[in-house]
């Protein structure tokens, strides 16, 4: 447990083997917490068991419920496994607390003081947990926390699907399929709206769950810039000048609008992909998550590069000769169409 640059509190546990001078991560079991107490139970036949008790389990990031007051978590350092054990009491159980002093004796563990996690009041009471390494194994077993879920994780997932999936591929559709009928526009709008809704929810969770000045860090600063750019796009679209009819010259307002709308969207998506990469590092994600994200990011970049190259007529023609591709008719702007019509008129007048 403890506080980290990623999930806070964290739920990971590690053991340091002095003989190998190496840290080894243990399987997860106890709920994430900070300021917990640990002590070694009396040994029986050289068998060791370590008790983890209390701590602060609840803050703005946490989703799962707190562990019951009658529960402790026991570590077997030989097998490097945790188990949850249910204790008994002659009367009431100790108030849930953090930063308590815990000390072993010949017949159990003493617990003193700490901070009440419900009232934040300082405690001055003393409790005794009777038992040893054998009785700990014989106590009723509880359930480990299988998955540690917090708002920071949900924030990351929403941002991935919002910016990393919907908004990326919505931009892709608009960039490379805008000359293919009208279906592209419907898909573009569905992808962009879905992506913005998901990313806005993720943005809110990111602000709510982080317990310090989020925007002093690059990830937070880039995040707010990306969201402002993203949120501006629907309003930008509402002010969209109508596309000119066939043969008409594109008005200056339309050209200015296209310049801003297209490039704001591209800059926002590029910054979002960079920021998701920063977020993966800040969250101290598992190596498999890092690998999956960066493989996906490379695929996205390669797809965009490939289709960007296909917009070059020479490249498209060469690729069409290799791959089973249809010959592409490149869209002609209204200005080019008008120029072609003018040239055709001049040619006809010259023949006369």
Coordinates of C-alpha atoms in Angstrom, one line a residue, residues 77-298:
X77 CA 6.5 -14.8 4.0
X78 CA 7.7 -18.3 3.1
X79 CA 5.0 -18.9 0.4
X80 CA 4.7 -15.1 -0.2
X81 CA 0.9 -15.3 -0.1
X82 CA -1.7 -13.2 1.6
X83 CA -4.9 -14.4 3.3
X84 CA -7.7 -12.5 4.9
X85 CA -8.7 -13.7 8.4
X86 CA -11.7 -12.9 10.5
X87 CA -11.1 -12.1 14.1
X88 CA -13.4 -12.4 17.1
X89 CA -14.0 -10.1 20.1
X90 CA -15.4 -10.5 23.6
X91 CA -17.2 -7.2 23.2
X92 CA -16.8 -4.6 20.5
X93 CA -14.1 -4.4 17.9
X94 CA -11.5 -1.6 17.9
X95 CA -12.6 1.5 16.0
X96 CA -11.1 1.5 12.5
X97 CA -7.9 3.5 12.6
X98 CA -4.7 4.4 10.8
X99 CA -1.1 5.0 12.0
X100 CA -1.6 2.9 15.1
X101 CA 1.4 1.4 17.0
X102 CA 1.5 -2.4 16.9
X103 CA 3.9 -4.5 18.9
X104 CA 4.3 -8.3 19.3
X105 CA 4.3 -10.1 22.6
X106 CA 4.8 -13.8 23.5
X107 CA 1.1 -14.5 23.0
X108 CA -0.2 -12.0 20.5
X109 CA -0.1 -8.4 19.3
X110 CA -0.7 -5.1 21.2
X111 CA -2.4 -2.2 19.4
X112 CA -2.2 1.4 20.6
X113 CA -3.6 4.7 19.5
X114 CA -3.8 5.9 15.9
X115 CA -6.3 8.2 14.1
X116 CA -9.9 7.2 13.9
X117 CA -10.7 6.9 10.2
X118 CA -14.3 7.8 10.7
X119 CA -14.0 10.9 13.0
X120 CA -10.3 11.8 12.5
X121 CA -10.0 11.8 16.3
X122 CA -6.7 10.7 18.0
X123 CA -7.1 7.4 19.9
X124 CA -5.4 6.5 23.2
X125 CA -6.9 3.1 23.7
X126 CA -5.0 -0.2 23.9
X127 CA -6.1 -3.5 22.4
X128 CA -4.7 -7.0 22.4
X129 CA -5.0 -9.5 19.5
X130 CA -4.4 -13.0 21.0
X131 CA -2.9 -15.6 18.7
X132 CA 0.1 -17.0 17.0
X133 CA 1.2 -18.2 13.6
X134 CA -0.8 -21.5 13.9
X135 CA -4.0 -20.0 15.2
X136 CA -3.8 -17.4 12.4
X137 CA -4.0 -20.2 9.8
X138 CA -6.9 -21.8 11.7
X139 CA -9.0 -18.6 11.8
X140 CA -12.0 -18.3 9.5
X141 CA -10.9 -17.0 6.1
X142 CA -12.4 -14.0 4.4
X143 CA -12.2 -12.9 0.7
X144 CA -9.3 -11.0 -0.9
X145 CA -10.1 -8.0 -2.9
X146 CA -10.0 -9.4 -6.5
X147 CA -9.8 -6.2 -8.5
X148 CA -8.7 -2.8 -7.3
X149 CA -10.9 -0.2 -9.0
X150 CA -10.7 3.5 -8.5
X151 CA -11.8 6.6 -10.3
X152 CA -8.3 7.1 -11.8
X153 CA -8.6 3.8 -13.6
X154 CA -12.1 4.7 -14.9
X155 CA -10.7 8.1 -16.0
X156 CA -8.0 6.3 -18.0
X157 CA -10.5 3.9 -19.6
X158 CA -12.9 6.7 -20.6
X159 CA -10.1 8.8 -22.1
X160 CA -8.8 5.8 -24.0
X161 CA -12.1 5.0 -25.6
X162 CA -13.1 8.7 -26.0
X163 CA -9.9 10.2 -27.5
X164 CA -7.9 7.0 -28.3
X165 CA -10.7 5.2 -30.2
X166 CA -13.8 7.3 -31.1
X167 CA -12.3 10.7 -31.8
X168 CA -9.2 9.2 -33.5
X169 CA -11.2 7.1 -36.0
X170 CA -13.8 9.8 -36.4
X171 CA -11.0 12.2 -37.5
X172 CA -9.7 9.4 -39.8
X173 CA -13.1 9.0 -41.5
X174 CA -13.4 12.7 -42.1
X175 CA -9.9 13.0 -43.4
X176 CA -9.9 10.1 -45.9
X177 CA -13.5 9.3 -46.8
X178 CA -15.2 12.8 -47.0
X179 CA -15.4 12.4 -50.8
X180 CA -17.3 9.1 -50.5
X181 CA -21.0 10.0 -50.5
X182 CA -22.7 11.2 -47.3
X183 CA -22.4 8.2 -45.0
X184 CA -19.0 9.4 -43.8
X185 CA -20.5 12.5 -42.3
X186 CA -23.0 10.5 -40.3
X187 CA -20.3 8.2 -39.0
X188 CA -18.0 11.1 -38.3
X189 CA -20.7 12.9 -36.2
X190 CA -21.5 9.7 -34.3
X191 CA -17.9 9.0 -33.5
X192 CA -17.1 12.6 -32.5
X193 CA -20.1 13.0 -30.2
X194 CA -19.6 9.6 -28.5
X195 CA -15.9 10.4 -28.0
X196 CA -16.5 13.8 -26.6
X197 CA -19.1 12.5 -24.1
X198 CA -16.8 9.8 -22.9
X199 CA -13.8 12.0 -22.7
X200 CA -15.7 14.8 -20.8
X201 CA -16.8 12.2 -18.2
X202 CA -13.2 11.0 -17.9
X203 CA -12.0 14.6 -17.6
X204 CA -14.5 15.2 -14.7
X205 CA -13.3 12.0 -12.9
X206 CA -9.7 13.0 -13.4
X207 CA -10.2 16.4 -11.7
X208 CA -12.4 14.9 -8.9
X209 CA -10.1 12.0 -8.0
X210 CA -6.7 13.7 -8.0
X211 CA -6.0 15.1 -4.5
X212 CA -3.5 17.8 -5.4
X213 CA -3.1 20.5 -8.0
X214 CA -3.6 18.5 -11.1
X215 CA -2.8 21.2 -13.6
X216 CA 0.7 21.8 -12.3
X217 CA 1.8 18.7 -14.2
X218 CA 2.2 18.3 -18.0
X219 CA -0.5 15.6 -18.1
X220 CA -3.1 17.8 -16.5
X221 CA -2.1 20.9 -18.4
X222 CA -2.2 19.1 -21.8
X223 CA -5.5 17.5 -20.7
X224 CA -7.3 20.7 -20.2
X225 CA -6.0 22.2 -23.5
X226 CA -7.1 19.0 -25.3
X227 CA -10.6 19.2 -23.7
X228 CA -11.0 22.9 -24.5
X229 CA -10.1 22.2 -28.2
X230 CA -12.4 19.2 -28.3
X231 CA -15.4 21.0 -26.7
X232 CA -14.9 23.9 -29.1
X233 CA -15.4 21.7 -32.2
X234 CA -19.2 21.1 -31.9
X235 CA -19.7 24.9 -31.5
X236 CA -17.4 25.4 -34.4
X237 CA -19.5 23.0 -36.4
X238 CA -22.7 24.9 -35.6
X239 CA -21.2 28.0 -37.2
X240 CA -20.3 26.0 -40.3
X241 CA -20.9 28.0 -43.5
X242 CA -22.8 26.0 -46.2
X243 CA -20.7 24.2 -48.7
X244 CA -20.9 25.9 -52.2
X245 CA -22.9 24.3 -54.9
X246 CA -21.4 22.6 -57.9
X247 CA -19.4 25.1 -59.9
X248 CA -19.5 27.9 -57.3
X249 CA -16.4 29.4 -55.8
X250 CA -15.8 28.5 -52.2
X251 CA -16.5 31.6 -50.0
X252 CA -13.7 33.0 -47.9
X253 CA -15.8 32.3 -44.7
X254 CA -16.0 28.6 -45.7
X255 CA -12.3 28.4 -46.4
X256 CA -11.4 30.0 -43.0
X257 CA -13.9 27.7 -41.2
X258 CA -12.4 24.6 -42.8
X259 CA -8.9 25.8 -41.9
X260 CA -9.8 26.2 -38.2
X261 CA -12.1 23.2 -37.8
X262 CA -9.9 20.7 -39.5
X263 CA -6.6 21.7 -37.9
X264 CA -8.0 22.2 -34.4
X265 CA -9.4 18.7 -34.6
X266 CA -6.0 17.3 -35.8
X267 CA -4.0 19.1 -33.1
X268 CA -6.4 18.0 -30.4
X269 CA -6.2 14.3 -31.4
X270 CA -2.4 14.5 -31.7
X271 CA -2.1 16.0 -28.2
X272 CA -4.6 13.6 -26.8
X273 CA -2.5 10.6 -28.0
X274 CA 0.6 12.1 -26.4
X275 CA -1.3 12.7 -23.2
X276 CA -2.7 9.2 -23.0
X277 CA 0.9 8.0 -23.3
X278 CA 1.9 10.2 -20.4
X279 CA -1.0 8.9 -18.4
X280 CA 0.0 5.3 -18.9
X281 CA 3.4 6.2 -17.3
X282 CA 1.9 8.3 -14.5
X283 CA -0.6 5.5 -13.6
X284 CA 2.3 3.1 -13.1
X285 CA 0.4 0.7 -15.2
X286 CA 1.4 -2.9 -15.7
X287 CA 3.9 -3.6 -18.4
X288 CA 1.3 -5.5 -20.4
X289 CA -0.9 -2.3 -20.5
X290 CA 2.1 -0.2 -21.7
X291 CA 2.8 -2.8 -24.4
X292 CA -0.8 -2.9 -25.6
X293 CA -1.1 0.9 -25.7
X294 CA 2.1 1.6 -27.6
X295 CA 1.4 -1.2 -30.1
X296 CA -2.1 0.3 -30.7
X297 CA -0.5 3.8 -31.0
X298 CA 2.0 2.6 -33.6

